[in-house]
Structure formats: structure tokens, C-alpha cells
PDB file of C-alpha atoms in Angstrom:
ATOM      1  CA  MET A 290      -4.124 -22.289 -10.154  1.00  0.00           C
ATOM      2  CA  SER A 291      -0.774 -22.517 -11.884  1.00  0.00           C
ATOM      3  CA  TRP A 292       1.563 -19.512 -11.860  1.00  0.00           C
ATOM      4  CA  SER A 293       1.409 -19.049 -15.645  1.00  0.00           C
ATOM      5  CA  LYS A 294      -2.387 -18.950 -15.662  1.00  0.00           C
ATOM      6  CA  LEU A 295      -2.459 -16.537 -12.680  1.00  0.00           C
ATOM      7  CA  LYS A 296       0.154 -14.304 -14.306  1.00  0.00           C
ATOM      8  CA  GLN A 297      -1.852 -14.282 -17.526  1.00  0.00           C
ATOM      9  CA  GLN A 298      -5.032 -13.229 -15.663  1.00  0.00           C
ATOM     10  CA  LEU A 299      -3.194 -10.521 -13.660  1.00  0.00           C
ATOM     11  CA  GLU A 300      -1.668  -9.086 -16.799  1.00  0.00           C
ATOM     12  CA  SER A 301      -5.045  -9.110 -18.626  1.00  0.00           C
ATOM     13  CA  PHE A 302      -6.368  -6.685 -15.992  1.00  0.00           C
ATOM     14  CA  LEU A 303      -3.473  -4.247 -16.280  1.00  0.00           C
ATOM     15  CA  SER A 304      -4.251  -0.753 -17.343  1.00  0.00           C
ATOM     16  CA  PRO A 305      -3.395  -0.301 -21.041  1.00  0.00           C
ATOM     17  CA  ALA A 306      -0.804   2.346 -20.137  1.00  0.00           C
ATOM     18  CA  LEU A 307       1.002  -0.106 -17.855  1.00  0.00           C
ATOM     19  CA  VAL A 308       1.131  -3.072 -20.287  1.00  0.00           C
ATOM     20  CA  GLY A 309       4.771  -3.794 -21.000  1.00  0.00           C
ATOM     21  CA  LYS A 310       5.889  -1.495 -18.194  1.00  0.00           C
ATOM     22  CA  VAL A 311       4.674  -3.577 -15.226  1.00  0.00           C
ATOM     23  CA  GLY A 312       5.352  -7.287 -14.919  1.00  0.00           C
ATOM     24  CA  TYR A 313       4.821 -10.131 -12.528  1.00  0.00           C
ATOM     25  CA  ARG A 314       7.717 -12.525 -11.898  1.00  0.00           C
ATOM     26  CA  ALA A 315       8.219 -15.627  -9.850  1.00  0.00           C
ATOM     27  CA  THR A 316      11.165 -17.776  -8.878  1.00  0.00           C
ATOM     28  CA  SER A 317      10.904 -21.314  -7.640  1.00  0.00           C
ATOM     29  CA  TYR A 318      13.238 -23.788  -6.150  1.00  0.00           C
ATOM     30  CA  ARG A 319      13.224 -27.068  -7.967  1.00  0.00           C
ATOM     31  CA  TYR A 320      15.135 -29.067  -5.366  1.00  0.00           C
ATOM     32  CA  ALA A 321      13.649 -27.409  -2.282  1.00  0.00           C
ATOM     33  CA  PRO A 322       9.980 -28.378  -2.146  1.00  0.00           C
ATOM     34  CA  ASP A 323       9.497 -26.728   1.265  1.00  0.00           C
ATOM     35  CA  LYS A 324      10.321 -23.305  -0.247  1.00  0.00           C
ATOM     36  CA  SER A 325       7.416 -21.719  -2.066  1.00  0.00           C
ATOM     37  CA  GLY A 326       9.650 -19.424  -4.170  1.00  0.00           C
ATOM     38  CA  ASN A 327       9.509 -15.710  -4.449  1.00  0.00           C
ATOM     39  CA  CYS A 328       7.045 -13.545  -6.358  1.00  0.00           C
ATOM     40  CA  TYR A 329       7.545  -9.912  -7.122  1.00  0.00           C
ATOM     41  CA  ILE A 330       6.288  -7.032  -9.261  1.00  0.00           C
ATOM     42  CA  THR A 331       8.641  -5.282 -11.658  1.00  0.00           C
ATOM     43  CA  VAL A 332       8.402  -1.861 -13.265  1.00  0.00           C
ATOM     44  CA  ASP A 333      10.573  -1.267 -16.328  1.00  0.00           C
ATOM     45  CA  GLN A 334      12.355  -4.600 -15.633  1.00  0.00           C
ATOM     46  CA  LYS A 335      13.362  -3.467 -12.146  1.00  0.00           C
ATOM     47  CA  ASN A 336      12.271  -5.418  -9.054  1.00  0.00           C
ATOM     48  CA  ILE A 337       9.979  -3.010  -7.134  1.00  0.00           C
ATOM     49  CA  LEU A 338       7.758  -5.004  -4.796  1.00  0.00           C
ATOM     50  CA  ASN A 339       9.706  -7.642  -2.869  1.00  0.00           C
ATOM     51  CA  MET A 340      10.216  -7.211   0.860  1.00  0.00           C
ATOM     52  CA  SER A 341      13.275  -9.434   0.988  1.00  0.00           C
ATOM     53  CA  ASP A 342      15.156  -7.312  -1.511  1.00  0.00           C
ATOM     54  CA  THR A 343      17.196  -4.500   0.037  1.00  0.00           C
ATOM     55  CA  ALA A 344      17.692  -2.741  -3.294  1.00  0.00           C
ATOM     56  CA  THR A 345      14.033  -1.941  -3.693  1.00  0.00           C
ATOM     57  CA  PRO A 346      13.225   1.800  -4.006  1.00  0.00           C
ATOM     58  CA  ILE A 347      10.263   1.462  -1.578  1.00  0.00           C
ATOM     59  CA  ARG A 348      10.771   2.213   2.087  1.00  0.00           C
ATOM     60  CA  TRP A 349      10.029  -0.633   4.470  1.00  0.00           C
ATOM     61  CA  TYR A 350       9.657   0.334   8.077  1.00  0.00           C
ATOM     62  CA  GLN A 351      11.350  -1.705  10.834  1.00  0.00           C
ATOM     63  CA  THR A 352       9.614  -0.054  13.773  1.00  0.00           C
ATOM     64  CA  GLU A 353       6.550   2.066  14.565  1.00  0.00           C
ATOM     65  CA  GLN A 354       8.899   4.818  15.670  1.00  0.00           C
ATOM     66  CA  GLU A 355      10.338   5.092  12.152  1.00  0.00           C
ATOM     67  CA  ILE A 356       6.767   5.673  10.890  1.00  0.00           C
ATOM     68  CA  LYS A 357       6.049   8.319  13.561  1.00  0.00           C
ATOM     69  CA  ASN A 358       9.262  10.209  12.702  1.00  0.00           C
ATOM     70  CA  ASP A 359       8.919   9.980   8.897  1.00  0.00           C
ATOM     71  CA  PRO A 360       8.461  13.531   7.590  1.00  0.00           C
ATOM     72  CA  ASN A 361       6.851  12.257   4.382  1.00  0.00           C
ATOM     73  CA  ILE A 362       3.752  11.016   6.243  1.00  0.00           C
ATOM     74  CA  LEU A 363       1.258  13.835   6.503  1.00  0.00           C
ATOM     75  CA  ILE A 364      -1.591  13.061   8.903  1.00  0.00           C
ATOM     76  CA  PRO A 365      -4.592  15.396   8.636  1.00  0.00           C
ATOM     77  CA  VAL A 366      -6.249  16.236  11.945  1.00  0.00           C
ATOM     78  CA  SER A 367      -9.933  17.217  12.038  1.00  0.00           C
ATOM     79  CA  ASP A 368     -11.543  19.763  14.340  1.00  0.00           C
ATOM     80  CA  ASP A 369     -13.580  16.917  15.909  1.00  0.00           C
ATOM     81  CA  GLU A 370     -10.420  15.102  16.943  1.00  0.00           C
ATOM     82  CA  ILE A 371      -9.021  18.299  18.521  1.00  0.00           C
ATOM     83  CA  GLU A 372     -12.342  18.881  20.273  1.00  0.00           C
ATOM     84  CA  THR A 373     -12.239  15.326  21.687  1.00  0.00           C
ATOM     85  CA  ILE A 374      -8.879  16.018  23.294  1.00  0.00           C
ATOM     86  CA  ARG A 375     -10.035  19.397  24.588  1.00  0.00           C
ATOM     87  CA  GLN A 376     -13.002  17.707  26.285  1.00  0.00           C
ATOM     88  CA  GLU A 377     -10.858  14.947  27.752  1.00  0.00           C
ATOM     89  CA  SER A 378      -8.426  17.441  29.218  1.00  0.00           C
ATOM     90  CA  LYS A 379     -11.237  19.719  30.416  1.00  0.00           C
ATOM     91  CA  GLY A 380      -9.744  22.733  28.634  1.00  0.00           C
ATOM     92  CA  ASN A 381      -6.446  22.897  30.571  1.00  0.00           C
ATOM     93  CA  ILE A 382      -4.189  22.472  27.502  1.00  0.00           C
ATOM     94  CA  PRO A 383      -3.116  25.374  25.194  1.00  0.00           C
ATOM     95  CA  GLU A 384      -4.676  25.403  21.743  1.00  0.00           C
ATOM     96  CA  ASP A 385      -1.464  24.772  19.794  1.00  0.00           C
ATOM     97  CA  ARG A 386      -0.622  21.763  21.973  1.00  0.00           C
ATOM     98  CA  LEU A 387      -4.057  20.189  21.284  1.00  0.00           C
ATOM     99  CA  GLN A 388      -3.264  19.843  17.558  1.00  0.00           C
ATOM    100  CA  ILE A 389       0.088  18.205  18.383  1.00  0.00           C
ATOM    101  CA  MET A 390      -1.594  15.731  20.758  1.00  0.00           C
ATOM    102  CA  ALA A 391      -4.298  14.910  18.214  1.00  0.00           C
ATOM    103  CA  ARG A 392      -1.723  14.290  15.459  1.00  0.00           C
ATOM    104  CA  SER A 393       0.348  12.163  17.812  1.00  0.00           C
ATOM    105  CA  ARG A 394      -2.616   9.948  18.687  1.00  0.00           C
ATOM    106  CA  LYS A 395      -3.630   9.587  15.069  1.00  0.00           C
ATOM    107  CA  ILE A 396      -0.160   8.744  13.851  1.00  0.00           C
ATOM    108  CA  SER A 397       0.238   6.077  16.568  1.00  0.00           C
ATOM    109  CA  VAL A 398      -2.855   4.336  15.245  1.00  0.00           C
ATOM    110  CA  HIS A 399      -1.632   4.799  11.657  1.00  0.00           C
ATOM    111  CA  ALA A 400       1.802   3.378  12.550  1.00  0.00           C
ATOM    112  CA  LYS A 401       0.283   0.263  14.071  1.00  0.00           C
ATOM    113  CA  ALA A 402      -1.878  -0.265  10.980  1.00  0.00           C
ATOM    114  CA  LEU A 403       1.058   0.162   8.630  1.00  0.00           C
ATOM    115  CA  MET A 404       3.214  -2.261  10.584  1.00  0.00           C
ATOM    116  CA  ALA A 405       0.388  -4.809  10.625  1.00  0.00           C
ATOM    117  CA  ALA A 406      -0.136  -4.457   6.858  1.00  0.00           C
ATOM    118  CA  GLN A 407       3.573  -4.726   6.184  1.00  0.00           C
ATOM    119  CA  ALA A 408       3.885  -7.850   8.395  1.00  0.00           C
ATOM    120  CA  ALA A 409       0.915  -9.447   6.628  1.00  0.00           C
ATOM    121  CA  LEU A 410       2.544  -8.826   3.248  1.00  0.00           C
ATOM    122  CA  SER A 411       5.797 -10.431   4.307  1.00  0.00           C
ATOM    123  CA  LYS A 412       3.985 -13.532   5.440  1.00  0.00           C
ATOM    124  CA  SER A 413       1.540 -13.736   2.576  1.00  0.00           C
ATOM    125  CA  ASN A 414       1.717 -16.094  -0.311  1.00  0.00           C
ATOM    126  CA  PHE A 415       1.536 -13.955  -3.472  1.00  0.00           C
ATOM    127  CA  THR A 416      -0.339 -16.598  -5.461  1.00  0.00           C
ATOM    128  CA  VAL A 417      -3.039 -16.971  -2.774  1.00  0.00           C
ATOM    129  CA  ALA A 418      -3.381 -13.184  -2.411  1.00  0.00           C
ATOM    130  CA  ALA A 419      -3.551 -12.651  -6.170  1.00  0.00           C
ATOM    131  CA  THR A 420      -6.191 -15.341  -6.541  1.00  0.00           C
ATOM    132  CA  THR A 421      -8.256 -13.715  -3.817  1.00  0.00           C
ATOM    133  CA  TYR A 422      -7.795 -10.365  -5.493  1.00  0.00           C
ATOM    134  CA  LEU A 423      -9.174 -11.688  -8.768  1.00  0.00           C
ATOM    135  CA  SER A 424     -12.322 -12.960  -7.065  1.00  0.00           C
ATOM    136  CA  THR A 425     -13.020  -9.781  -5.037  1.00  0.00           C
ATOM    137  CA  SER A 426     -14.632  -6.579  -6.203  1.00  0.00           C
ATOM    138  CA  ILE A 427     -12.365  -3.745  -7.219  1.00  0.00           C
ATOM    139  CA  GLU A 428     -13.958  -1.454  -4.547  1.00  0.00           C
ATOM    140  CA  ASP A 429     -13.174  -3.923  -1.773  1.00  0.00           C
ATOM    141  CA  ASN A 430      -9.604  -4.261  -3.010  1.00  0.00           C
ATOM    142  CA  LEU A 431      -9.077  -0.456  -3.036  1.00  0.00           C
ATOM    143  CA  GLU A 432     -10.530  -0.071   0.445  1.00  0.00           C
ATOM    144  CA  SER A 433      -8.652  -3.056   1.893  1.00  0.00           C
ATOM    145  CA  ASN A 434      -5.889  -2.668   4.451  1.00  0.00           C
ATOM    146  CA  ASP A 435      -3.843  -5.204   2.565  1.00  0.00           C
ATOM    147  CA  ILE A 436      -0.954  -3.618   0.666  1.00  0.00           C
ATOM    148  CA  LEU A 437      -0.927  -6.199  -2.150  1.00  0.00           C
ATOM    149  CA  TYR A 438      -4.666  -5.829  -2.844  1.00  0.00           C
ATOM    150  CA  ASN A 439      -4.261  -2.064  -3.012  1.00  0.00           C
ATOM    151  CA  ILE A 440      -1.394  -2.281  -5.417  1.00  0.00           C
ATOM    152  CA  LEU A 441      -3.071  -4.743  -7.763  1.00  0.00           C
ATOM    153  CA  ALA A 442      -6.263  -2.655  -7.743  1.00  0.00           C
ATOM    154  CA  LEU A 443      -4.382   0.551  -8.566  1.00  0.00           C
ATOM    155  CA  MET A 444      -2.909  -1.065 -11.621  1.00  0.00           C
ATOM    156  CA  ASP A 445      -6.222  -2.486 -12.729  1.00  0.00           C
ATOM    157  CA  ARG A 446      -7.822  -1.186 -15.919  1.00  0.00           C
ATOM    158  CA  ARG A 447     -11.230  -1.080 -14.133  1.00  0.00           C
ATOM    159  CA  VAL A 448     -10.016   1.840 -12.004  1.00  0.00           C
ATOM    160  CA  GLY A 449     -10.483   4.929 -14.119  1.00  0.00           C
ATOM    161  CA  LYS A 450      -9.023   8.393 -14.109  1.00  0.00           C
ATOM    162  CA  LYS A 451     -11.769   9.907 -11.917  1.00  0.00           C
ATOM    163  CA  ARG A 452     -11.339   7.267  -9.242  1.00  0.00           C
ATOM    164  CA  ILE A 453      -7.527   7.621  -9.296  1.00  0.00           C
ATOM    165  CA  LEU A 454      -7.862  11.333  -8.686  1.00  0.00           C
ATOM    166  CA  TYR A 455     -10.625  10.880  -6.124  1.00  0.00           C
ATOM    167  CA  ILE A 456      -8.550   8.585  -3.844  1.00  0.00           C
ATOM    168  CA  SER A 457      -5.488  10.793  -3.733  1.00  0.00           C
ATOM    169  CA  GLU A 458      -6.053  11.838  -0.096  1.00  0.00           C
ATOM    170  CA  GLN A 459      -6.694   8.194   1.012  1.00  0.00           C
ATOM    171  CA  VAL A 460      -3.479   7.024  -0.551  1.00  0.00           C
ATOM    172  CA  LYS A 461      -1.425   9.444   1.515  1.00  0.00           C
ATOM    173  CA  LEU A 462      -2.267   7.325   4.561  1.00  0.00           C
ATOM    174  CA  LYS A 463      -1.219   4.094   2.878  1.00  0.00           C
ATOM    175  CA  HIS A 464       2.130   2.281   2.902  1.00  0.00           C
ATOM    176  CA  PRO A 465       4.919   3.766   0.699  1.00  0.00           C
ATOM    177  CA  ALA A 466       4.574   0.773  -1.657  1.00  0.00           C
ATOM    178  CA  VAL A 467       0.931   1.674  -2.315  1.00  0.00           C
ATOM    179  CA  GLN A 468       1.928   5.364  -2.807  1.00  0.00           C
ATOM    180  CA  TYR A 469       4.637   4.355  -5.287  1.00  0.00           C
ATOM    181  CA  PHE A 470       2.179   2.391  -7.475  1.00  0.00           C
ATOM    182  CA  TYR A 471      -0.424   5.129  -7.116  1.00  0.00           C
ATOM    183  CA  GLU A 472       2.026   7.720  -8.470  1.00  0.00           C
ATOM    184  CA  LEU A 473       2.979   5.358 -11.277  1.00  0.00           C
ATOM    185  CA  ARG A 474      -0.663   4.934 -12.263  1.00  0.00           C
ATOM    186  CA  ARG A 475      -1.470   8.618 -11.809  1.00  0.00           C
ATOM    187  CA  ARG A 476       1.276   9.636 -14.237  1.00  0.00           C
ATOM    188  CA  THR A 477      -0.083   7.294 -16.883  1.00  0.00           C
ATOM    189  CA  VAL A 478      -3.738   8.367 -16.586  1.00  0.00           C
TER     190      VAL A 478
END
């Protein structure tokens, strides 16, 4: 599918509140056929989603340790997870330490998932991902681990106010790019 046709389809699915505010842009290299160009999402004419741009307002993590030490990531720990650690340790660990251990385990898994999603986005071809997004259900795109599918779904007009409010807890565990576009959409609902 040509870029202009793909862009037209993506923009036709934008939420009415985001029309004119969010845009899809692409650059291509005429004399370098081995380069696929660069696609990015803009908000108010500012480049927002492009991993190769250092001026983007979205935080891109370089290591798992950065994710683990980020104070903005709040990982909820359930009683079942604490109980699992209590059973594994046979009750020899103080209660306050159990919660720290459970959070540490959970954030390690979360950090690995975020790094994998971020790496997949840097390697992905925007046009292929966008075409796949258009042929996949909105529910699958929202639940996907792919950052780009999440972002495109959050800006989609088929996602209503109730669903935006319902997924607020899930979005806290997503990449900062997804959180940015969630907040953008939540403000316009």
C-alpha cells in the first residue's frame, strides 16, 4: 500500500478530537533505495514518536536498570504475589521485606518486557505495522505488547470514553510513549 493511501486510512480512524492535532509524517530518500525512510507521529506539528530523534519528549530507556530505577513507574503488588514469596522462603523473611522482594521481581519482568517492546519498535517498519494495525481488531491492538499498535489504538475513534477510563491502570504498566498518547486522548475525551 502506498504511503499516501495508508496515511489517509490512519487519519480516517482518528478520534474527532484529535483531527488536526495528530498527524502522520514520512520522509524518504530518493537517491538511497536501501533506506526505507523515516515515519513518525506528530502532535501539534511537533515530532513526538520517533526513536531516532533525541528531542522527543518521550523517555526511551537504554537499559533495564533505568526502568527499575524510574520513580514514575508504579508497579502494584498483589497479596498473592507476596504470599508466593512467603511460601518460597518458608516464612523466614520479615513482612515489609516481602513486599520489596515481590515488587523487585515484578519490575524485573516489566523491565524486560518494556525493553523488548522498545527494541521491536526501533526495528519495525512503520508502514508494515500500520497496515497490520488496520487489519486487526481494536481489542487485540489495545492488549498487544507492541507500542505502535497501542498508540494507534488509543487514538482510534472506535475507542470510546468508557474504555479509555477503564484501561487507565493497564496503561501505567506500558511504555512512556503509550502513556503519553493515553494522556493526550484522555484529555480530549
